[in-house]
Amino acid sequence: MKIRIDKSACVGNARCANISEELFPLDDDGYIKVTEVDVPPGMEQLAKRGARACPERVIHIIEE
Amino acid sequence: MTESKLSAAVATPDHVPASLVYDFDYYHDPALCADPHMRVMDLLKSAPPIFWTPRNNGHWVLAGHSANFEAARDVEAFSSEIFPRDQMAELLAQLEETMGRIPLAVPINLDPPMHTKYRQPLQKVFSPKTINALSGSIRALAVELIDEIVDKGQCEFMTAMAEPLPVQVFLKMLGLPLERLAEYRELVSEHLSSVDSSNAILTMQKVVAAMRDTIIERRDNPQDDILSMLWKVEIDGAPVSLEDMENYAILLFIAGLDTVMQGMGHGFRHLALNPDLQDELRAEPEKIKQASEEMLRRYTFTVPPRRVSRDMEFQGVSMKKDERALLYLPAADLDAREFAEPDSFNMSRERAHIAFNAGPHRCLGSHLARVELQIVYEEFLARMPKFKLDPKRPPTFHGGHVLGVDTLHLVWEV
């Protein structure tokens, strides 16, 4: 599973990081730092919850 | 509220079909002022998701979630500059001839790219990391306020908790002298009663005047606070001016105090009405974070204004340049098309709400507001016995750009 993030559309809600700081690292301004993350085994549910928590809906889960 | 308080209804423009007209005075609608979110639920059932109201000079109201979400993120179509820039400059120049300099709540009222330039320097100060570092001192302030009322058996929650806590946090963060707390509380109450009236500019000028000494002092003797930090930023490669600093101060004052205060008001009214929820959260305080989030959705309270920037079709509705449109976020978060059984309080919802708006104008203080709200819920529930509404003095509310609680009398056994 992969997470793909439309980083330019992030407005710094930081709700994803509230679910998992490991999967969704933020920069010093509180905006998402990454555009793509390989989800480690066992963290699939957190990844999905993080995506659903985004008010901007810019986090997409790619099932492989 | 009586009919006479309603603003006059103006004629509907020709391009607005009768089917989209719905009579709603967002300040003085009697049902809104009696019980705001009850009326918002009713609005979603009885009005179209995008409607035109003839009140308050006539304007659009975006009520549905999809309309709000799309409009909030389309900052080119829906401008935050409520008057076109040249008109605004002219208007300000005229007013300033008689009134002196008028501070502006930059950058809430600017469109990108100007918005971005003025907002960027504030991001780090209000980031989750910076805000989390403040949570200890916010908790101490909350506990202090609760200690003052716990033995009394009753309180008017807005003046006892909801207003003083954010004001003290504000003074602390900006580095303003705490011994002037009373003066700032007075200014907040003046702001609340003058908001959206002709006195509002005078109040803003008083707020700036109250802060000016400290602002200048921090330029010369920087300390570990927001004012000192803001003096160090550059906007477009130029150092900030005293005027920029005054604008920032006004923004933080009007955006940071009234809002979180109303969030607490709505939340504690809900808790007072739902003793079972109090029990549940006392027994399982780890649920408070989710509860606090669901309170924000269930009682979303801000209504940001926008200006239609060009003639356009928006979600099938024909709008004309320079018409006003309200992002009625309280309705967006109660839209059944987005949230199943929207009026039920359900902590297990995962779908994100837009109580802090969407798009680049997302509430800068959202992380601070969340921390303040969560701490107040935690400490109040941990320290107070079961509380309920005072049956003799029911709560009172107001409409406008912030759906708010005027008074909230709580009682408990001591």
CSV table of C-alpha atoms in Angstrom, one decimal:
chain,number,residue,atom,x,y,z
A,1,MET,CA,0.0,0.0,0.0
A,2,LYS,CA,1.1,3.5,-0.8
A,3,ILE,CA,0.0,7.0,0.2
A,4,ARG,CA,0.0,9.7,-2.4
A,5,ILE,CA,-0.4,13.3,-1.3
A,6,ASP,CA,-1.2,16.3,-3.4
A,7,LYS,CA,1.3,18.3,-1.4
A,8,SER,CA,0.6,21.7,-3.1
A,9,ALA,CA,-3.0,21.5,-1.9
A,10,CYS,CA,-2.1,20.9,1.7
A,11,VAL,CA,-3.3,23.8,3.9
A,12,GLY,CA,-1.7,22.7,7.1
A,13,ASN,CA,-4.7,21.1,9.0
A,14,ALA,CA,-2.3,18.5,10.4
A,15,ARG,CA,-5.1,16.1,11.0
A,16,CYS,CA,-3.2,13.3,9.2
A,17,ALA,CA,-0.2,13.7,11.6
A,18,ASN,CA,-2.7,13.6,14.5
A,19,ILE,CA,-3.4,10.0,13.4
A,20,SER,CA,0.2,9.1,12.7
A,21,GLU,CA,3.2,11.3,12.8
A,22,GLU,CA,5.3,8.5,11.4
A,23,LEU,CA,3.3,8.1,8.3
A,24,PHE,CA,2.5,11.8,7.8
A,25,PRO,CA,5.6,13.9,8.8
A,26,LEU,CA,5.1,17.7,8.9
A,27,ASP,CA,7.5,20.5,8.3
A,28,ASP,CA,8.1,23.3,10.8
A,29,ASP,CA,5.1,25.2,9.6
A,30,GLY,CA,2.8,22.2,10.2
A,31,TYR,CA,2.4,21.3,6.5
A,32,ILE,CA,2.9,17.9,5.0
A,33,LYS,CA,6.6,17.2,4.2
A,34,VAL,CA,6.2,14.2,1.7
A,35,THR,CA,4.3,13.4,-1.5
A,36,GLU,CA,4.6,9.6,-1.4
A,37,VAL,CA,4.9,7.1,1.4
A,38,ASP,CA,5.3,3.3,1.3
A,39,VAL,CA,3.0,2.1,4.1
A,40,PRO,CA,4.9,-0.4,6.3
A,41,PRO,CA,3.1,-3.7,6.9
A,42,GLY,CA,0.7,-3.4,9.8
A,43,MET,CA,0.1,0.4,9.3
A,44,GLU,CA,-2.6,0.1,6.6
A,45,GLN,CA,-5.4,1.0,8.9
A,46,LEU,CA,-3.6,4.1,10.2
A,47,ALA,CA,-2.9,5.2,6.6
A,48,LYS,CA,-6.6,4.9,5.7
A,49,ARG,CA,-7.7,6.8,8.8
A,50,GLY,CA,-5.1,9.5,8.1
A,51,ALA,CA,-6.5,9.9,4.6
A,52,ARG,CA,-10.0,10.2,5.8
A,53,ALA,CA,-9.0,12.7,8.5
A,54,CYS,CA,-7.8,15.2,5.8
A,55,PRO,CA,-10.4,18.0,5.5
A,56,GLU,CA,-8.9,19.0,2.1
A,57,ARG,CA,-9.1,15.4,0.9
A,58,VAL,CA,-5.7,15.5,-0.7
A,59,ILE,CA,-4.4,12.2,0.7
A,60,HIS,CA,-5.0,9.2,-1.5
A,61,ILE,CA,-4.5,5.5,-0.7
A,62,ILE,CA,-3.1,3.4,-3.5
A,63,GLU,CA,-3.7,-0.3,-2.9
A,64,GLU,CA,-1.2,-2.5,-4.6
B,1,MET,CA,-36.2,39.1,18.8
B,2,THR,CA,-39.0,40.8,17.0
B,3,GLU,CA,-39.7,41.2,13.4
B,4,SER,CA,-38.7,44.9,13.5
B,5,LYS,CA,-35.0,43.9,14.1
B,6,LEU,CA,-34.9,42.2,10.7
B,7,SER,CA,-33.1,44.2,8.0
B,8,ALA,CA,-35.3,45.4,5.2
B,9,ALA,CA,-35.7,43.0,2.3
B,10,VAL,CA,-34.4,44.3,-1.0
B,11,ALA,CA,-35.7,43.4,-4.5
B,12,THR,CA,-34.3,40.2,-6.0
B,13,PRO,CA,-32.0,40.7,-9.0
B,14,ASP,CA,-33.3,39.4,-12.4
B,15,HIS,CA,-30.8,36.6,-12.8
B,16,VAL,CA,-31.9,34.9,-9.5
B,17,PRO,CA,-34.8,32.5,-10.0
B,18,ALA,CA,-37.6,32.5,-7.5
B,19,SER,CA,-36.9,28.9,-6.6
B,20,LEU,CA,-33.5,30.0,-5.1
B,21,VAL,CA,-34.9,32.8,-3.0
B,22,TYR,CA,-35.2,32.1,0.7
B,23,ASP,CA,-35.7,34.7,3.4
B,24,PHE,CA,-33.0,34.4,6.0
B,25,ASP,CA,-31.5,37.3,8.0
B,26,TYR,CA,-28.2,35.8,9.2
B,27,TYR,CA,-28.0,38.4,12.0
B,28,HIS,CA,-31.5,38.6,13.3
B,29,ASP,CA,-33.5,35.6,12.2
B,30,PRO,CA,-35.6,35.0,15.3
B,31,ALA,CA,-35.2,31.2,15.3
B,32,LEU,CA,-31.4,31.5,14.7
B,33,CYS,CA,-31.1,33.7,17.7
B,34,ALA,CA,-33.3,31.4,19.8
B,35,ASP,CA,-31.3,28.3,19.1
B,36,PRO,CA,-28.7,28.7,16.4
B,37,HIS,CA,-27.9,25.1,15.3
B,38,MET,CA,-31.5,24.0,15.6
B,39,ARG,CA,-32.3,26.7,13.0
B,40,VAL,CA,-29.3,25.6,10.9
B,41,MET,CA,-30.7,22.1,10.7
B,42,ASP,CA,-34.1,23.5,9.7
B,43,LEU,CA,-32.4,25.7,7.0
B,44,LEU,CA,-30.9,22.6,5.4
B,45,LYS,CA,-34.3,21.0,5.2
B,46,SER,CA,-36.2,24.0,4.0
B,47,ALA,CA,-33.8,26.1,1.9
B,48,PRO,CA,-31.9,25.1,-1.3
B,49,PRO,CA,-28.2,24.2,-0.8
B,50,ILE,CA,-27.3,27.5,-2.5
B,51,PHE,CA,-29.9,30.3,-2.0
B,52,TRP,CA,-30.4,34.0,-2.3
B,53,THR,CA,-31.7,36.0,0.6
B,54,PRO,CA,-33.2,39.5,0.2
B,55,ARG,CA,-32.0,40.5,3.7
B,56,ASN,CA,-28.9,42.5,4.5
B,57,ASN,CA,-28.8,44.1,1.1
B,58,GLY,CA,-29.3,40.8,-0.7
B,59,HIS,CA,-26.7,38.0,-0.9
B,60,TRP,CA,-26.0,34.4,-1.6
B,61,VAL,CA,-25.8,31.8,1.2
B,62,LEU,CA,-23.9,28.6,0.5
B,63,ALA,CA,-25.5,26.1,2.9
B,64,GLY,CA,-24.7,22.7,1.4
B,65,HIS,CA,-21.3,21.0,2.2
B,66,SER,CA,-20.3,20.6,-1.4
B,67,ALA,CA,-21.0,24.3,-2.2
B,68,ASN,CA,-18.9,25.4,0.8
B,69,PHE,CA,-16.1,23.0,0.2
B,70,GLU,CA,-15.7,24.0,-3.5
B,71,ALA,CA,-16.2,27.8,-2.9
B,72,ALA,CA,-13.7,27.8,0.0
B,73,ARG,CA,-11.0,26.3,-2.1
B,74,ASP,CA,-11.7,28.3,-5.2
B,75,VAL,CA,-10.2,31.6,-4.0
B,76,GLU,CA,-10.2,33.1,-7.5
B,77,ALA,CA,-14.0,32.8,-7.9
B,78,PHE,CA,-14.8,33.6,-4.3
B,79,SER,CA,-12.6,36.5,-3.1
B,80,SER,CA,-11.9,37.3,0.5
B,81,GLU,CA,-11.5,41.0,-0.5
B,82,ILE,CA,-15.1,42.0,0.2
B,83,PHE,CA,-14.7,45.2,-1.8
B,84,PRO,CA,-12.6,45.2,-5.0
B,85,ARG,CA,-9.1,46.4,-4.1
B,86,ASP,CA,-9.4,49.9,-5.7
B,87,GLN,CA,-12.8,50.5,-4.1
B,88,MET,CA,-11.5,49.5,-0.8
B,89,ALA,CA,-8.5,51.8,-1.1
B,90,GLU,CA,-10.8,54.7,-1.9
B,91,LEU,CA,-13.2,53.9,1.0
B,92,LEU,CA,-10.3,53.6,3.5
B,93,ALA,CA,-8.8,56.9,2.3
B,94,GLN,CA,-12.1,58.6,2.9
B,95,LEU,CA,-12.6,57.1,6.3
B,96,GLU,CA,-9.1,57.8,7.4
B,97,GLU,CA,-9.4,61.5,6.7
B,98,THR,CA,-11.7,61.8,9.7
B,99,MET,CA,-10.9,58.7,11.7
B,100,GLY,CA,-7.2,58.3,11.5
B,101,ARG,CA,-5.4,55.1,10.5
B,102,ILE,CA,-7.7,52.1,10.4
B,103,PRO,CA,-6.1,48.7,11.2
B,104,LEU,CA,-7.0,45.8,8.9
B,105,ALA,CA,-7.2,42.1,9.8
B,106,VAL,CA,-4.5,41.1,7.4
B,107,PRO,CA,-4.3,38.4,5.8
B,108,ILE,CA,-7.9,37.1,6.4
B,109,ASN,CA,-9.2,39.7,4.0
B,110,LEU,CA,-6.6,39.2,1.2
B,111,ASP,CA,-6.5,36.9,-1.7
B,112,PRO,CA,-3.4,35.0,-2.8
B,113,PRO,CA,-0.6,35.9,-3.7
B,114,MET,CA,-0.8,38.8,-1.1
B,115,HIS,CA,-2.5,36.5,1.4
B,116,THR,CA,0.3,34.0,1.2
B,117,LYS,CA,3.0,36.7,1.8
B,118,TYR,CA,1.4,37.9,4.9
B,119,ARG,CA,0.3,34.5,6.2
B,120,GLN,CA,3.6,32.7,5.7
B,121,PRO,CA,5.4,34.5,8.6
B,122,LEU,CA,2.6,33.4,11.0
B,123,GLN,CA,2.6,29.7,10.1
B,124,LYS,CA,5.4,28.5,12.3
B,125,VAL,CA,4.1,30.4,15.3
B,126,PHE,CA,0.8,28.7,15.1
B,127,SER,CA,2.1,25.3,14.0
B,128,PRO,CA,1.1,22.2,16.0
B,129,LYS,CA,4.7,21.9,17.4
B,130,THR,CA,4.8,25.5,18.8
B,131,ILE,CA,1.2,25.3,20.1
B,132,ASN,CA,1.7,21.9,21.8
B,133,ALA,CA,4.6,23.5,23.8
B,134,LEU,CA,2.1,25.9,25.3
B,135,SER,CA,-0.3,23.3,26.5
B,136,GLY,CA,1.1,23.2,30.0
B,137,SER,CA,0.6,26.9,30.6
B,138,ILE,CA,-2.9,26.8,29.1
B,139,ARG,CA,-3.8,23.9,31.4
B,140,ALA,CA,-2.5,25.8,34.4
B,141,LEU,CA,-4.7,28.8,33.4
B,142,ALA,CA,-7.8,26.6,33.0
B,143,VAL,CA,-7.3,25.0,36.4
B,144,GLU,CA,-7.0,28.4,38.0
B,145,LEU,CA,-10.3,29.5,36.5
B,146,ILE,CA,-12.0,26.3,37.5
B,147,ASP,CA,-10.7,26.5,41.1
B,148,GLU,CA,-12.4,29.9,41.4
B,149,ILE,CA,-15.9,28.6,40.7
B,150,VAL,CA,-15.9,24.9,41.8
B,151,ASP,CA,-17.3,25.7,45.3
B,152,LYS,CA,-19.9,28.1,44.1
B,153,GLY,CA,-22.5,25.7,42.7
B,154,GLN,CA,-23.1,27.9,39.7
B,155,CYS,CA,-21.5,30.1,37.1
B,156,GLU,CA,-22.2,32.1,34.0
B,157,PHE,CA,-19.8,30.0,31.9
B,158,MET,CA,-19.0,32.6,29.3
B,159,THR,CA,-17.7,35.2,31.7
B,160,ALA,CA,-16.2,32.7,34.2
B,161,MET,CA,-14.3,30.5,31.6
B,162,ALA,CA,-15.0,30.9,27.9
B,163,GLU,CA,-13.8,34.5,27.7
B,164,PRO,CA,-11.0,34.9,30.3
B,165,LEU,CA,-9.1,31.7,29.2
B,166,PRO,CA,-8.5,32.7,25.6
B,167,VAL,CA,-7.8,36.3,26.6
B,168,GLN,CA,-5.1,35.2,29.0
B,169,VAL,CA,-3.6,32.8,26.4
B,170,PHE,CA,-3.6,35.6,23.9
B,171,LEU,CA,-1.8,38.0,26.2
B,172,LYS,CA,0.7,35.4,27.1
B,173,MET,CA,1.5,34.4,23.5
B,174,LEU,CA,1.8,37.9,22.3
B,175,GLY,CA,3.8,39.0,25.3
B,176,LEU,CA,1.3,41.6,26.4
B,177,PRO,CA,1.4,42.6,30.1
B,178,LEU,CA,-0.8,40.3,32.2
B,179,GLU,CA,-1.5,43.0,34.7
B,180,ARG,CA,-3.6,44.7,32.0
B,181,LEU,CA,-5.9,41.7,31.7
B,182,ALA,CA,-9.0,43.7,32.9
B,183,GLU,CA,-8.4,46.3,30.2
B,184,TYR,CA,-8.2,43.7,27.5
B,185,ARG,CA,-11.3,41.9,28.7
B,186,GLU,CA,-13.1,45.2,28.5
B,187,LEU,CA,-11.9,45.6,24.9
B,188,VAL,CA,-13.1,42.1,24.1
B,189,SER,CA,-16.5,42.8,25.4
B,190,GLU,CA,-16.6,46.1,23.5
B,191,HIS,CA,-15.6,44.2,20.4
B,192,LEU,CA,-18.3,41.7,20.9
B,193,SER,CA,-21.0,44.3,21.3
B,194,SER,CA,-19.7,46.5,18.4
B,195,VAL,CA,-18.9,43.8,15.9
B,196,ASP,CA,-20.5,44.5,12.5
B,197,SER,CA,-21.6,47.9,13.6
B,198,SER,CA,-20.2,51.4,12.9
B,199,ASN,CA,-18.4,51.3,16.2
B,200,ALA,CA,-16.3,48.4,15.2
B,201,ILE,CA,-13.6,50.6,13.6
B,202,LEU,CA,-13.3,52.6,16.8
B,203,THR,CA,-12.9,49.5,18.8
B,204,MET,CA,-10.2,48.2,16.5
B,205,GLN,CA,-8.4,51.5,16.9
B,206,LYS,CA,-8.6,51.2,20.7
B,207,VAL,CA,-7.2,47.7,20.6
B,208,VAL,CA,-4.3,48.8,18.5
B,209,ALA,CA,-3.7,51.8,20.8
B,210,ALA,CA,-3.7,49.5,23.8
B,211,MET,CA,-1.0,47.3,22.2
B,212,ARG,CA,1.1,49.9,20.6
B,213,ASP,CA,3.5,50.6,23.5
B,214,THR,CA,4.3,46.9,23.8
B,215,ILE,CA,4.6,46.4,20.1
B,216,ILE,CA,7.2,49.2,19.9
B,217,GLU,CA,8.9,48.0,23.1
B,218,ARG,CA,9.4,44.5,21.6
B,219,ARG,CA,11.0,46.0,18.5
B,220,ASP,CA,13.7,47.5,20.7
B,221,ASN,CA,13.9,44.7,23.3
B,222,PRO,CA,12.9,41.4,21.7
B,223,GLN,CA,11.7,38.7,24.0
B,224,ASP,CA,10.4,35.1,23.6
B,225,ASP,CA,7.0,36.0,22.3
B,226,ILE,CA,5.0,36.5,19.1
B,227,LEU,CA,5.4,40.2,18.8
B,228,SER,CA,9.2,40.0,19.0
B,229,MET,CA,9.2,37.2,16.5
B,230,LEU,CA,7.0,39.0,14.0
B,231,TRP,CA,9.4,42.0,14.1
B,232,LYS,CA,12.0,39.7,12.6
B,233,VAL,CA,10.0,38.6,9.6
B,234,GLU,CA,10.2,40.0,6.1
B,235,ILE,CA,7.3,40.5,3.8
B,236,ASP,CA,8.3,40.5,0.2
B,237,GLY,CA,11.9,41.1,1.2
B,238,ALA,CA,11.1,44.2,3.2
B,239,PRO,CA,11.1,44.4,7.0
B,240,VAL,CA,7.7,44.6,8.6
B,241,SER,CA,6.4,48.1,9.4
B,242,LEU,CA,4.6,49.3,12.5
B,243,GLU,CA,1.4,49.3,10.4
B,244,ASP,CA,1.9,45.6,9.5
B,245,MET,CA,2.4,44.8,13.1
B,246,GLU,CA,-0.8,46.6,14.1
B,247,ASN,CA,-2.7,44.7,11.4
B,248,TYR,CA,-1.3,41.4,12.7
B,249,ALA,CA,-2.3,42.4,16.2
B,250,ILE,CA,-5.9,43.1,15.1
B,251,LEU,CA,-6.1,39.9,13.2
B,252,LEU,CA,-5.0,37.8,16.2
B,253,PHE,CA,-7.4,39.8,18.5
B,254,ILE,CA,-10.5,39.4,16.4
B,255,ALA,CA,-9.9,35.9,15.1
B,256,GLY,CA,-8.5,34.4,18.2
B,257,LEU,CA,-10.8,35.4,21.1
B,258,ASP,CA,-14.4,35.5,20.1
B,259,THR,CA,-14.2,32.3,18.1
B,260,VAL,CA,-12.7,29.8,20.6
B,261,MET,CA,-14.9,31.4,23.2
B,262,GLN,CA,-18.1,30.5,21.3
B,263,GLY,CA,-16.7,27.0,20.6
B,264,MET,CA,-16.6,26.5,24.4
B,265,GLY,CA,-20.0,27.9,24.8
B,266,HIS,CA,-21.7,25.6,22.4
B,267,GLY,CA,-19.7,22.6,23.7
B,268,PHE,CA,-20.5,23.2,27.3
B,269,ARG,CA,-24.2,23.7,26.6
B,270,HIS,CA,-24.2,20.4,24.8
B,271,LEU,CA,-22.5,18.7,27.8
B,272,ALA,CA,-24.9,20.4,30.3
B,273,LEU,CA,-27.8,19.0,28.3
B,274,ASN,CA,-26.3,15.5,28.1
B,275,PRO,CA,-25.3,14.2,31.5
B,276,ASP,CA,-24.7,10.7,30.1
B,277,LEU,CA,-22.0,12.1,27.8
B,278,GLN,CA,-20.4,13.8,30.8
B,279,ASP,CA,-20.4,10.5,32.6
B,280,GLU,CA,-18.9,8.7,29.7
B,281,LEU,CA,-16.1,11.3,29.2
B,282,ARG,CA,-15.4,11.4,33.0
B,283,ALA,CA,-15.1,7.6,32.9
B,284,GLU,CA,-13.0,7.5,29.7
B,285,PRO,CA,-11.2,10.8,29.4
B,286,GLU,CA,-9.2,9.4,26.5
B,287,LYS,CA,-12.4,9.9,24.5
B,288,ILE,CA,-12.3,13.7,25.0
B,289,LYS,CA,-10.2,14.4,22.0
B,290,GLN,CA,-12.7,12.8,19.7
B,291,ALA,CA,-15.6,14.4,21.6
B,292,SER,CA,-14.0,17.8,21.2
B,293,GLU,CA,-13.7,17.1,17.4
B,294,GLU,CA,-17.3,16.1,17.1
B,295,MET,CA,-18.4,19.2,19.0
B,296,LEU,CA,-16.6,21.3,16.4
B,297,ARG,CA,-18.6,19.5,13.6
B,298,ARG,CA,-21.9,19.5,15.4
B,299,TYR,CA,-21.7,23.1,16.4
B,300,THR,CA,-19.6,24.7,13.7
B,301,PHE,CA,-20.0,28.4,14.3
B,302,THR,CA,-18.1,30.7,11.8
B,303,VAL,CA,-19.6,32.2,8.7
B,304,PRO,CA,-16.8,33.7,6.5
B,305,PRO,CA,-17.9,36.2,3.9
B,306,ARG,CA,-16.8,36.1,0.2
B,307,ARG,CA,-17.3,38.3,-2.9
B,308,VAL,CA,-18.1,36.7,-6.2
B,309,SER,CA,-15.2,37.9,-8.3
B,310,ARG,CA,-16.7,37.4,-11.8
B,311,ASP,CA,-19.9,36.5,-13.6
B,312,MET,CA,-20.1,32.7,-13.4
B,313,GLU,CA,-22.1,29.5,-13.1
B,314,PHE,CA,-21.4,27.9,-9.8
B,315,GLN,CA,-22.9,24.5,-9.2
B,316,GLY,CA,-25.6,25.3,-11.7
B,317,VAL,CA,-26.4,28.7,-10.1
B,318,SER,CA,-25.8,31.9,-12.1
B,319,MET,CA,-23.9,34.5,-10.0
B,320,LYS,CA,-22.8,38.0,-10.9
B,321,LYS,CA,-19.6,39.8,-10.2
B,322,ASP,CA,-19.4,41.6,-6.8
B,323,GLU,CA,-22.3,39.8,-5.3
B,324,ARG,CA,-21.7,38.7,-1.7
B,325,ALA,CA,-21.8,35.0,-0.7
B,326,LEU,CA,-21.6,33.6,2.8
B,327,LEU,CA,-19.8,30.4,3.4
B,328,TYR,CA,-22.3,29.1,5.9
B,329,LEU,CA,-20.0,26.5,7.4
B,330,PRO,CA,-22.4,25.6,10.3
B,331,ALA,CA,-24.7,24.2,7.7
B,332,ALA,CA,-22.0,22.5,5.7
B,333,ASP,CA,-21.1,20.4,8.7
B,334,LEU,CA,-24.7,19.5,9.4
B,335,ASP,CA,-25.4,18.5,5.8
B,336,ALA,CA,-27.0,15.0,5.7
B,337,ARG,CA,-25.5,14.4,2.2
B,338,GLU,CA,-22.1,14.5,3.9
B,339,PHE,CA,-22.7,13.4,7.5
B,340,ALA,CA,-25.2,10.6,8.2
B,341,GLU,CA,-27.7,11.6,10.9
B,342,PRO,CA,-26.0,15.0,11.2
B,343,ASP,CA,-27.8,16.1,14.3
B,344,SER,CA,-26.7,13.1,16.4
B,345,PHE,CA,-23.5,13.5,18.4
B,346,ASN,CA,-21.3,10.6,17.3
B,347,MET,CA,-17.7,10.5,18.4
B,348,SER,CA,-16.8,7.7,16.1
B,349,ARG,CA,-17.2,9.7,12.9
B,350,GLU,CA,-14.1,9.7,10.8
B,351,ARG,CA,-15.1,12.0,8.0
B,352,ALA,CA,-13.4,15.4,8.4
B,353,HIS,CA,-15.5,18.5,9.1
B,354,ILE,CA,-14.7,22.0,7.9
B,355,ALA,CA,-15.3,23.9,11.0
B,356,PHE,CA,-12.0,25.7,10.5
B,357,ASN,CA,-12.9,26.3,6.8
B,358,ALA,CA,-11.1,24.7,3.8
B,359,GLY,CA,-8.6,26.0,1.3
B,360,PRO,CA,-5.8,28.5,1.9
B,361,HIS,CA,-7.8,30.5,4.5
B,362,ARG,CA,-7.9,27.5,6.8
B,363,CYS,CA,-8.1,28.9,10.3
B,364,LEU,CA,-4.5,29.7,11.3
B,365,GLY,CA,-5.3,29.3,14.9
B,366,SER,CA,-7.0,25.9,14.5
B,367,HIS,CA,-4.3,24.0,16.4
B,368,LEU,CA,-4.4,26.5,19.3
B,369,ALA,CA,-8.2,26.3,19.4
B,370,ARG,CA,-8.1,22.5,19.5
B,371,VAL,CA,-5.7,22.5,22.3
B,372,GLU,CA,-7.6,25.1,24.3
B,373,LEU,CA,-10.9,23.3,23.8
B,374,GLN,CA,-9.6,19.9,24.7
B,375,ILE,CA,-7.9,21.1,27.8
B,376,VAL,CA,-11.0,22.9,29.0
B,377,TYR,CA,-13.1,19.8,28.5
B,378,GLU,CA,-10.6,17.6,30.3
B,379,GLU,CA,-10.0,19.9,33.3
B,380,PHE,CA,-13.7,20.9,33.7
B,381,LEU,CA,-14.9,17.3,33.6
B,382,ALA,CA,-12.2,16.1,35.9
B,383,ARG,CA,-12.7,18.8,38.5
B,384,MET,CA,-16.4,19.5,38.4
B,385,PRO,CA,-19.4,17.4,39.5
B,386,LYS,CA,-22.2,16.8,37.1
B,387,PHE,CA,-23.5,20.2,35.8
B,388,LYS,CA,-26.6,21.2,34.0
B,389,LEU,CA,-28.3,24.3,32.7
B,390,ASP,CA,-29.8,26.6,35.2
B,391,PRO,CA,-33.6,26.1,34.6
B,392,LYS,CA,-34.3,29.6,35.7
B,393,ARG,CA,-31.9,31.2,33.3
B,394,PRO,CA,-31.8,29.5,29.9
B,395,PRO,CA,-28.9,30.2,27.6
B,396,THR,CA,-29.1,33.1,25.1
B,397,PHE,CA,-27.5,33.3,21.6
B,398,HIS,CA,-26.7,35.5,18.7
B,399,GLY,CA,-26.3,35.2,14.9
B,400,GLY,CA,-23.9,36.9,12.5
B,401,HIS,CA,-20.5,35.9,11.3
B,402,VAL,CA,-19.9,33.9,14.5
B,403,LEU,CA,-22.9,32.0,15.8
B,404,GLY,CA,-22.4,32.6,19.5
B,405,VAL,CA,-23.5,32.1,23.0
B,406,ASP,CA,-24.3,35.3,25.0
B,407,THR,CA,-24.9,33.7,28.4
B,408,LEU,CA,-24.7,30.1,29.6
B,409,HIS,CA,-25.8,29.7,33.2
B,410,LEU,CA,-24.7,26.4,34.7
B,411,VAL,CA,-25.5,24.9,38.1
B,412,TRP,CA,-24.1,21.9,40.0
B,413,GLU,CA,-24.4,20.5,43.5
B,414,VAL,CA,-21.7,21.5,46.1
